[in-house]
Coordinates of C-alpha atoms in Angstrom, one line a residue:
Chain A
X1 CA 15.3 54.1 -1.2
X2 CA 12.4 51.7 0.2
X3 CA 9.6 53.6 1.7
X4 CA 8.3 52.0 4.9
X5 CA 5.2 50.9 2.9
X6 CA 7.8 48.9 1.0
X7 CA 9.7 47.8 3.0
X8 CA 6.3 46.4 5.4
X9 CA 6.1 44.3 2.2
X10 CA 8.9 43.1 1.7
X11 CA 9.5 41.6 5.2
X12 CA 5.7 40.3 5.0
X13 CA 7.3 38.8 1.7
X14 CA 9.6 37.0 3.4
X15 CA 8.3 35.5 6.4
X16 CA 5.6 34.5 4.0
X17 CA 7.9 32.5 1.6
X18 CA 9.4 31.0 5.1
X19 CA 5.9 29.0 6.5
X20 CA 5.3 28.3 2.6
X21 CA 8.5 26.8 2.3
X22 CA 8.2 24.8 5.8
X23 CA 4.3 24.1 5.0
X24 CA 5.4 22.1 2.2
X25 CA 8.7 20.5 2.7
X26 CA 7.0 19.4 6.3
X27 CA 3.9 17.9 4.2
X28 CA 6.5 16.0 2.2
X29 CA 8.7 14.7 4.5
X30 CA 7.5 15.3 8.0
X31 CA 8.1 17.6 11.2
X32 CA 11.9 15.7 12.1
X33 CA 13.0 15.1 8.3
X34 CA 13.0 18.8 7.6
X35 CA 15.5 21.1 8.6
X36 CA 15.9 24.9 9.1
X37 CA 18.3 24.7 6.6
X38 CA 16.6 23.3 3.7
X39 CA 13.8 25.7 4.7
X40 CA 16.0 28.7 4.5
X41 CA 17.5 27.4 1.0
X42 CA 13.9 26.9 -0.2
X43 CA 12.3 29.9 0.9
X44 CA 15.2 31.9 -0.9
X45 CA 15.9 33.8 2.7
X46 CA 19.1 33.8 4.8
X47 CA 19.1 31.7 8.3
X48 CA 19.2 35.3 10.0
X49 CA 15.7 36.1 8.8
X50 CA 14.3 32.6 9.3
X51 CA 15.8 33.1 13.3
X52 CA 13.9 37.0 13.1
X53 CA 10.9 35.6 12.4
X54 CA 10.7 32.4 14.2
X55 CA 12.9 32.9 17.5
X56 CA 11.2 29.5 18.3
X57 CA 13.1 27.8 15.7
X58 CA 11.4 25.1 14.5
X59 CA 8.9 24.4 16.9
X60 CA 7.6 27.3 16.2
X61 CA 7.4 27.2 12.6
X62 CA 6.4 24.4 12.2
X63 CA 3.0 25.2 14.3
X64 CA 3.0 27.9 12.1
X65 CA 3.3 25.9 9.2
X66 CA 0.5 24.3 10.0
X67 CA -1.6 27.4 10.6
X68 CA -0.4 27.9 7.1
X69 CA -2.0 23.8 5.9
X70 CA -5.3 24.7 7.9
X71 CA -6.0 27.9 6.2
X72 CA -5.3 26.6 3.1
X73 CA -8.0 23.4 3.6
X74 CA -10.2 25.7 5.0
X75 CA -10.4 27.8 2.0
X76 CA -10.5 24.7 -0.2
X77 CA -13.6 23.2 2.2
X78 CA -15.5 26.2 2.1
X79 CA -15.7 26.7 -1.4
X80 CA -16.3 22.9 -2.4
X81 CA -18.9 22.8 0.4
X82 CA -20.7 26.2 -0.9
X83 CA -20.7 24.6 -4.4
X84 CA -23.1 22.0 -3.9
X85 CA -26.6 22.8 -2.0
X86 CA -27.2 19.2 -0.7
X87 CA -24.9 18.5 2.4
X88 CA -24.6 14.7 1.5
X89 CA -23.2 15.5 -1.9
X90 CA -21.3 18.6 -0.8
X91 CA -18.9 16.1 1.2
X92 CA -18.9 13.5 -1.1
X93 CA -17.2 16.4 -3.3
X94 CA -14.7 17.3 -0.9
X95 CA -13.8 14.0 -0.8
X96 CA -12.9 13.9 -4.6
X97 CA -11.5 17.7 -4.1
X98 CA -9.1 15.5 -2.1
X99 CA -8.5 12.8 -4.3
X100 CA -7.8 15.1 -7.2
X101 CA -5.8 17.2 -5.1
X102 CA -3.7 13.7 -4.0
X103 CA -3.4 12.0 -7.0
X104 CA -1.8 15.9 -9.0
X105 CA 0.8 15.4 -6.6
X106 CA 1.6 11.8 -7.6
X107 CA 0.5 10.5 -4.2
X108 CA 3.1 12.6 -3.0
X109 CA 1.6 15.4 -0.7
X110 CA -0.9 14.5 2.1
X111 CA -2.5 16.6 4.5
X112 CA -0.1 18.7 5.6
X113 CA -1.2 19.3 9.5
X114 CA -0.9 15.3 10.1
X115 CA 2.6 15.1 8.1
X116 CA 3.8 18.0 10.2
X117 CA 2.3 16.8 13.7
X118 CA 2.9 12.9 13.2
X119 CA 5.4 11.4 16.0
X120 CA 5.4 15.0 17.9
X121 CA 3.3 14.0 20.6
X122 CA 4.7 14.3 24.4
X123 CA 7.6 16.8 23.2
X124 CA 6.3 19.8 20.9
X125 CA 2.9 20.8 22.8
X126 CA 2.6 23.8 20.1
X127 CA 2.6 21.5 17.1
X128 CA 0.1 19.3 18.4
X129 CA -2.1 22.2 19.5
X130 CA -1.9 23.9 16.2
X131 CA -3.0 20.7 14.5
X132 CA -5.7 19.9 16.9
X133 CA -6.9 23.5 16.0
X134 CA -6.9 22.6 12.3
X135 CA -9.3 19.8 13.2
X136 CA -11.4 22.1 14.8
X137 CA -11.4 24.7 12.4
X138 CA -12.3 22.0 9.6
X139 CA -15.3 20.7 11.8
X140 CA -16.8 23.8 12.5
X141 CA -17.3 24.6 8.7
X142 CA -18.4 21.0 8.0
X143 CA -20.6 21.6 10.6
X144 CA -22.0 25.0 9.7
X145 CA -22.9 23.4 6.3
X146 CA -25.1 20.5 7.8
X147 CA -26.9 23.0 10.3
X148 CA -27.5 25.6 7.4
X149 CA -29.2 22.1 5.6
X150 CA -31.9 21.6 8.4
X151 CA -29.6 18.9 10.1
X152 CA -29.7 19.6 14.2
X153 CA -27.1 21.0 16.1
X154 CA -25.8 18.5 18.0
X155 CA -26.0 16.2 14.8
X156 CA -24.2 18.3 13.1
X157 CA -21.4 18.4 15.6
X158 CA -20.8 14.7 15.5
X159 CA -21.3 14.2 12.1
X160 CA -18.7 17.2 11.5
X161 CA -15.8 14.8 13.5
X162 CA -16.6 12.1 11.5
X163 CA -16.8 13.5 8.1
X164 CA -13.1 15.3 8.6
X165 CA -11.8 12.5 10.5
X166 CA -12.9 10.2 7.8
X167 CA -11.3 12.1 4.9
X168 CA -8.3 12.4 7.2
X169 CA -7.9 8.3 6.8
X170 CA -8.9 7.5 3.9
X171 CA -6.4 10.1 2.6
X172 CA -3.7 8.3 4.4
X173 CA -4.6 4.9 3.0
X174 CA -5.1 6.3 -0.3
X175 CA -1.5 7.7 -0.5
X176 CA -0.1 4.6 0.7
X177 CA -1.8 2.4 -1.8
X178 CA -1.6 5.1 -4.5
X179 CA -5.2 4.9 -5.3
X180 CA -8.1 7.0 -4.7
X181 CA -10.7 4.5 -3.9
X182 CA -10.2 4.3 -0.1
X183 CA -11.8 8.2 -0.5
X184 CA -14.1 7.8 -3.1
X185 CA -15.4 4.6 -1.0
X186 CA -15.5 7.3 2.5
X187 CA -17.4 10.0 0.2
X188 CA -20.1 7.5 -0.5
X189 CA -20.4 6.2 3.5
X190 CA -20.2 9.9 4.3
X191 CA -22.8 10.6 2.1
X192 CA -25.1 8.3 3.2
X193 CA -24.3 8.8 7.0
X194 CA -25.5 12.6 6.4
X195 CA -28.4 11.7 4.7
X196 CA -29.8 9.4 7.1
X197 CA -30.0 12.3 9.7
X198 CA -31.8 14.9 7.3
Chain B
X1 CA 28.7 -24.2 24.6
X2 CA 25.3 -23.6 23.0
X3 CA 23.2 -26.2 21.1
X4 CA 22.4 -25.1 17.2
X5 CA 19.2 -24.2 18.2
X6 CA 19.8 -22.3 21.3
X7 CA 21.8 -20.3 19.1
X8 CA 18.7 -20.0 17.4
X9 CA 16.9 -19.3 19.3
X10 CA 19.1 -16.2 20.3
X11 CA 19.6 -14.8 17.1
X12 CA 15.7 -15.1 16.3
X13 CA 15.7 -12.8 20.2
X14 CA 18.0 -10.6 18.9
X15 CA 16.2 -9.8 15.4
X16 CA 13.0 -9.2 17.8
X17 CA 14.2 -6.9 20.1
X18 CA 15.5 -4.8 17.4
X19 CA 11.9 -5.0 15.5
X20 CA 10.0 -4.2 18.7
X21 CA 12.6 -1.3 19.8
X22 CA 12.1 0.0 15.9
X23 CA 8.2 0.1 15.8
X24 CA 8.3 1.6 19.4
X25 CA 10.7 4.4 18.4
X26 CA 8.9 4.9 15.0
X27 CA 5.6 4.9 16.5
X28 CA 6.5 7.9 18.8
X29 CA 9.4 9.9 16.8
X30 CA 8.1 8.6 13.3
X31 CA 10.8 7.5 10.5
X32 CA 12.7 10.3 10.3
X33 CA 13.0 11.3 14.1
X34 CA 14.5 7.7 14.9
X35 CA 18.3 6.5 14.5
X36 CA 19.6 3.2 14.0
X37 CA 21.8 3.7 16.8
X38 CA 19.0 4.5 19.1
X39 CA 17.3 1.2 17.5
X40 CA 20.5 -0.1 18.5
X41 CA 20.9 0.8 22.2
X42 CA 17.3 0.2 22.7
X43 CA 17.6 -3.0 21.8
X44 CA 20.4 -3.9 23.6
X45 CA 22.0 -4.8 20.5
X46 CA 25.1 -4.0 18.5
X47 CA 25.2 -1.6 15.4
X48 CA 26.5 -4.9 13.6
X49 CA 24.1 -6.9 14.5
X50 CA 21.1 -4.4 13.4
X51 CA 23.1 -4.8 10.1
X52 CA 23.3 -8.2 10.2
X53 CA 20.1 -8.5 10.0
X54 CA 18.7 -5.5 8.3
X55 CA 21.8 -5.0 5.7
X56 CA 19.0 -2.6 4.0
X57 CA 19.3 -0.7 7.0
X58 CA 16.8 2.2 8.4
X59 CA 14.4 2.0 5.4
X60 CA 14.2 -2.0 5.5
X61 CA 14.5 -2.0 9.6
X62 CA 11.2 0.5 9.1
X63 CA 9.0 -1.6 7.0
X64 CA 9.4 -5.0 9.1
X65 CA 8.5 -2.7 12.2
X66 CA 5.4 -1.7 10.4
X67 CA 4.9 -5.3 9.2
X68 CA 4.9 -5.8 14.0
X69 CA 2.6 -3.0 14.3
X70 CA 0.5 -4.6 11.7
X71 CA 0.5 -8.1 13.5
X72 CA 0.2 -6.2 16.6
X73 CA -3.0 -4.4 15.8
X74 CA -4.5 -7.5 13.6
X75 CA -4.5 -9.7 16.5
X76 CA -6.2 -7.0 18.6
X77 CA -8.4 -6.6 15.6
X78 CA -9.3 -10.1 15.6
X79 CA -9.8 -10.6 19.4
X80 CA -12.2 -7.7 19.9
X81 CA -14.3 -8.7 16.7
X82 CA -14.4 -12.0 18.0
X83 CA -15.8 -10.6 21.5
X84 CA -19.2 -9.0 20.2
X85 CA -21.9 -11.2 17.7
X86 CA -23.3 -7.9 16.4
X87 CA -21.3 -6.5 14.0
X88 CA -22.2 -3.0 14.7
X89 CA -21.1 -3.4 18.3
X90 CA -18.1 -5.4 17.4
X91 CA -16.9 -1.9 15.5
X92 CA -17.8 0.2 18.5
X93 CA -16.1 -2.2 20.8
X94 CA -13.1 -1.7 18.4
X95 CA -13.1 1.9 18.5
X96 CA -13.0 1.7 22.7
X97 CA -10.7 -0.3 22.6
X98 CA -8.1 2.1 20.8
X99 CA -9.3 4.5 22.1
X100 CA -8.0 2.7 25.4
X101 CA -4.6 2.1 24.4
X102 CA -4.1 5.9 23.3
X103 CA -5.1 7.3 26.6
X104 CA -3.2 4.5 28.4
X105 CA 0.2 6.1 26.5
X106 CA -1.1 9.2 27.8
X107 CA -1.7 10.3 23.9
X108 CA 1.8 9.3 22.7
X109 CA 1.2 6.0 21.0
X110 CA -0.7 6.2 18.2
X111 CA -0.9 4.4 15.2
X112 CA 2.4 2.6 14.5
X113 CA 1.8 2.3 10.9
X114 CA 0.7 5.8 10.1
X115 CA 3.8 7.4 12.4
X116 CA 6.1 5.2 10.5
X117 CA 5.1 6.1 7.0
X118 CA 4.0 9.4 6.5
X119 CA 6.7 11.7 5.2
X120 CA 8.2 9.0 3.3
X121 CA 6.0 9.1 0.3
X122 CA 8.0 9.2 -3.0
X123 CA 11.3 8.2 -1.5
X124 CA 10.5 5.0 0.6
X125 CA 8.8 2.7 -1.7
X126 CA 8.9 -0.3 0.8
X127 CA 7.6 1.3 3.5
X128 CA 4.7 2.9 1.7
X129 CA 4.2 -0.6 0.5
X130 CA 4.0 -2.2 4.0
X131 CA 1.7 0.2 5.1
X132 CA -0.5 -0.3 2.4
X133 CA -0.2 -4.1 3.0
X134 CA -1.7 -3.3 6.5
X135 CA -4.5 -1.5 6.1
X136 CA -5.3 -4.2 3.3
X137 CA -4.7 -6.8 6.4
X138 CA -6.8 -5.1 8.6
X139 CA -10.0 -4.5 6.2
X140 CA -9.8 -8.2 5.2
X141 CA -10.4 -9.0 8.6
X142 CA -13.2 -6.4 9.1
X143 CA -14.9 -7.7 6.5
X144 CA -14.4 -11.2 7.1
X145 CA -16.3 -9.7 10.4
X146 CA -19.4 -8.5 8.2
X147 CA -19.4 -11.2 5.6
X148 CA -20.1 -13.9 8.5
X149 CA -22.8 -11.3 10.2
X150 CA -24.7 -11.9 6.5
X151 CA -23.4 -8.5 5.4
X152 CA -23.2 -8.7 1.1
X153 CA -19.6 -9.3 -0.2
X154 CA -18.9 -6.1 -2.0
X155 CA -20.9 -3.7 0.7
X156 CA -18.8 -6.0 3.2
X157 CA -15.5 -4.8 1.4
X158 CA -16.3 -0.9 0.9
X159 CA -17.5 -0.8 4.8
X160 CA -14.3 -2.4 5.8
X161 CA -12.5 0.6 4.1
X162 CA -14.6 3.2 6.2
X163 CA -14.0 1.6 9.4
X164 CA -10.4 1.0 9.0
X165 CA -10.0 4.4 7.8
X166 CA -12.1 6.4 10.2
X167 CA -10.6 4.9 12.8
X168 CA -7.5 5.8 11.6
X169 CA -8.4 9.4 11.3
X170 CA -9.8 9.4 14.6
X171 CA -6.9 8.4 16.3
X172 CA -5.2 11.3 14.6
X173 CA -7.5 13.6 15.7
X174 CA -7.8 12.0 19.4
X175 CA -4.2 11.7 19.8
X176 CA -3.7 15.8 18.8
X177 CA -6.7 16.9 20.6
X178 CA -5.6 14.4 24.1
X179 CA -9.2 13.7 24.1
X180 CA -11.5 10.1 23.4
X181 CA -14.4 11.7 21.4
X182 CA -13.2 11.4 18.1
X183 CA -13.0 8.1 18.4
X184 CA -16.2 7.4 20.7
X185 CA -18.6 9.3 18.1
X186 CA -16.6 7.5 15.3
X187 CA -17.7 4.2 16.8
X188 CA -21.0 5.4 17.0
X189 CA -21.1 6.7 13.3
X190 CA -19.8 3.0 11.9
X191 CA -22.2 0.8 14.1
X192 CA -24.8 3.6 12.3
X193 CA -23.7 2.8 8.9
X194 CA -23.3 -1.1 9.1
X195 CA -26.5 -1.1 10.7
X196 CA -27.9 0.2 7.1
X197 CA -26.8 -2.4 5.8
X198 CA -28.0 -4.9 7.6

């Protein structure tokens, strides 16, 4: 018998492997070439439970899918940007975090808030909230780098746009073109955009 | 009766229309979340005659829309780069100016290119190659832009890459966000770094 400790787990278990499961067939193949379906098969839970969870349906996981993406780049920004003291070469890292990251997956998986938000605009509010919210998120720890670095607050706020905004592009035309130079060529610009504010 | 090349003339409207419909559909739904029969409808034109002349169907149909949306934005490209001397401005003036079109759609329209192509990475071969073909088209003509503004040849070719790219994430981040000010402080962060290398 499952104590309710247990069985807490188990259902946090499951709707886990659910926004996993979305999170990354969504970063493959987009928001309207997924289905609930395919999620339920690849998450190993029944349609029932996917329904429990998300009573939204899709709409709703998928905004939470991308919850799922934006934590994950956080936690991938925060520690590149931690690693290197020098704000200018702490970005230019992240950019070849990203390039690494794009070229293990054989060009294959982009960011996973644009795949999932991408031709959604004007009929799933929710999904394009949650990715504007990524964007956010991602700009405020950019930006908390360059103020910690001296550079001034409203600086830092602009610069923080275009640093994510930036990698967000030159990711795209990297995948496309299966080559990591369009990044490596924005960690460079970015690099020298940051340093002529310190 | 119709002459020869009236009946040209139709055929060549035909194929149009059912590009045009494509890369509007695409550019709001994305790949996946557009039909050939909606092509079809939207077009005014028969399922056969979408197969007529696209007997590769949805994935073929796809990459000649992206090859409009790249014409499309090239000669918007080329007109606004044409309007300023500076080439600083000239890159600012191009950020405005999609910036203009995006809150014209009310947010919807973004990049045609992008909305086409991501989510079909690993299984769409052609389209990924069309879109790379674009953002190569469009950083040609960027740094065509700088070359002629005295800008060195290989600084003229990685800058094209940033502003193409930047812009690109921009618009992401505008279109999500329903708001101009990723793309108004990108502009202002390009004309920044061309300036440096002037």
């Amino acid at each position: 018998m499952k104590t309710t400790t247990q069985a807490g787990a188990d259902a946090l278990g499951t709707r886990e492997r659910i926004v996993r499961a979305a999170s990354r067939l969504m970063q493959r193949q987009g928001y309207e070439g997924t289905g609930i379906k395919q999620i339920s098969r690849e998450a190993e839970a029944t349609l029932g439970s996917v329904y429990h969870f998300f009573p939204g349906g899709k709409q709703e996981l998928a905004a939470e899918a991308i919850r799922h993406g934006d934590r994950e780049f956080a936690d991938i920004l925060r520690s590149v940007l931690a690693g290197e003291e020098d704000p200018a070469e702490a970005v230019a890292a992240v950019a070849r975090a990203v390039a690494g990251e794009l070229r293990a997956s054989d060009w294959i998986d982009g960011c996973p808030v644009t795949a999932t938000s991408v031709g959604t605009a004007g009929h799933a509010p929710d999904i394009q909230q949650a990715a504007a919210e990524a964007f956010e998120r991602w700009r405020g720890l950019v930006s908390d780098k360059l103020r910690a670095c001296g550079i001034a607050e409203e600086d830092a706020y602009e610069l923080a746009h275009t640093v994510i905004h930036t990698l967000e592009g030159a990711e795209l035309a990297a995948q496309v073109a299966r080559s990591d130079e369009p990044l490596v060529i924005a960690g460079r610009h970015l690099a020298r955009l940051i340093t002529s504010y310190r």
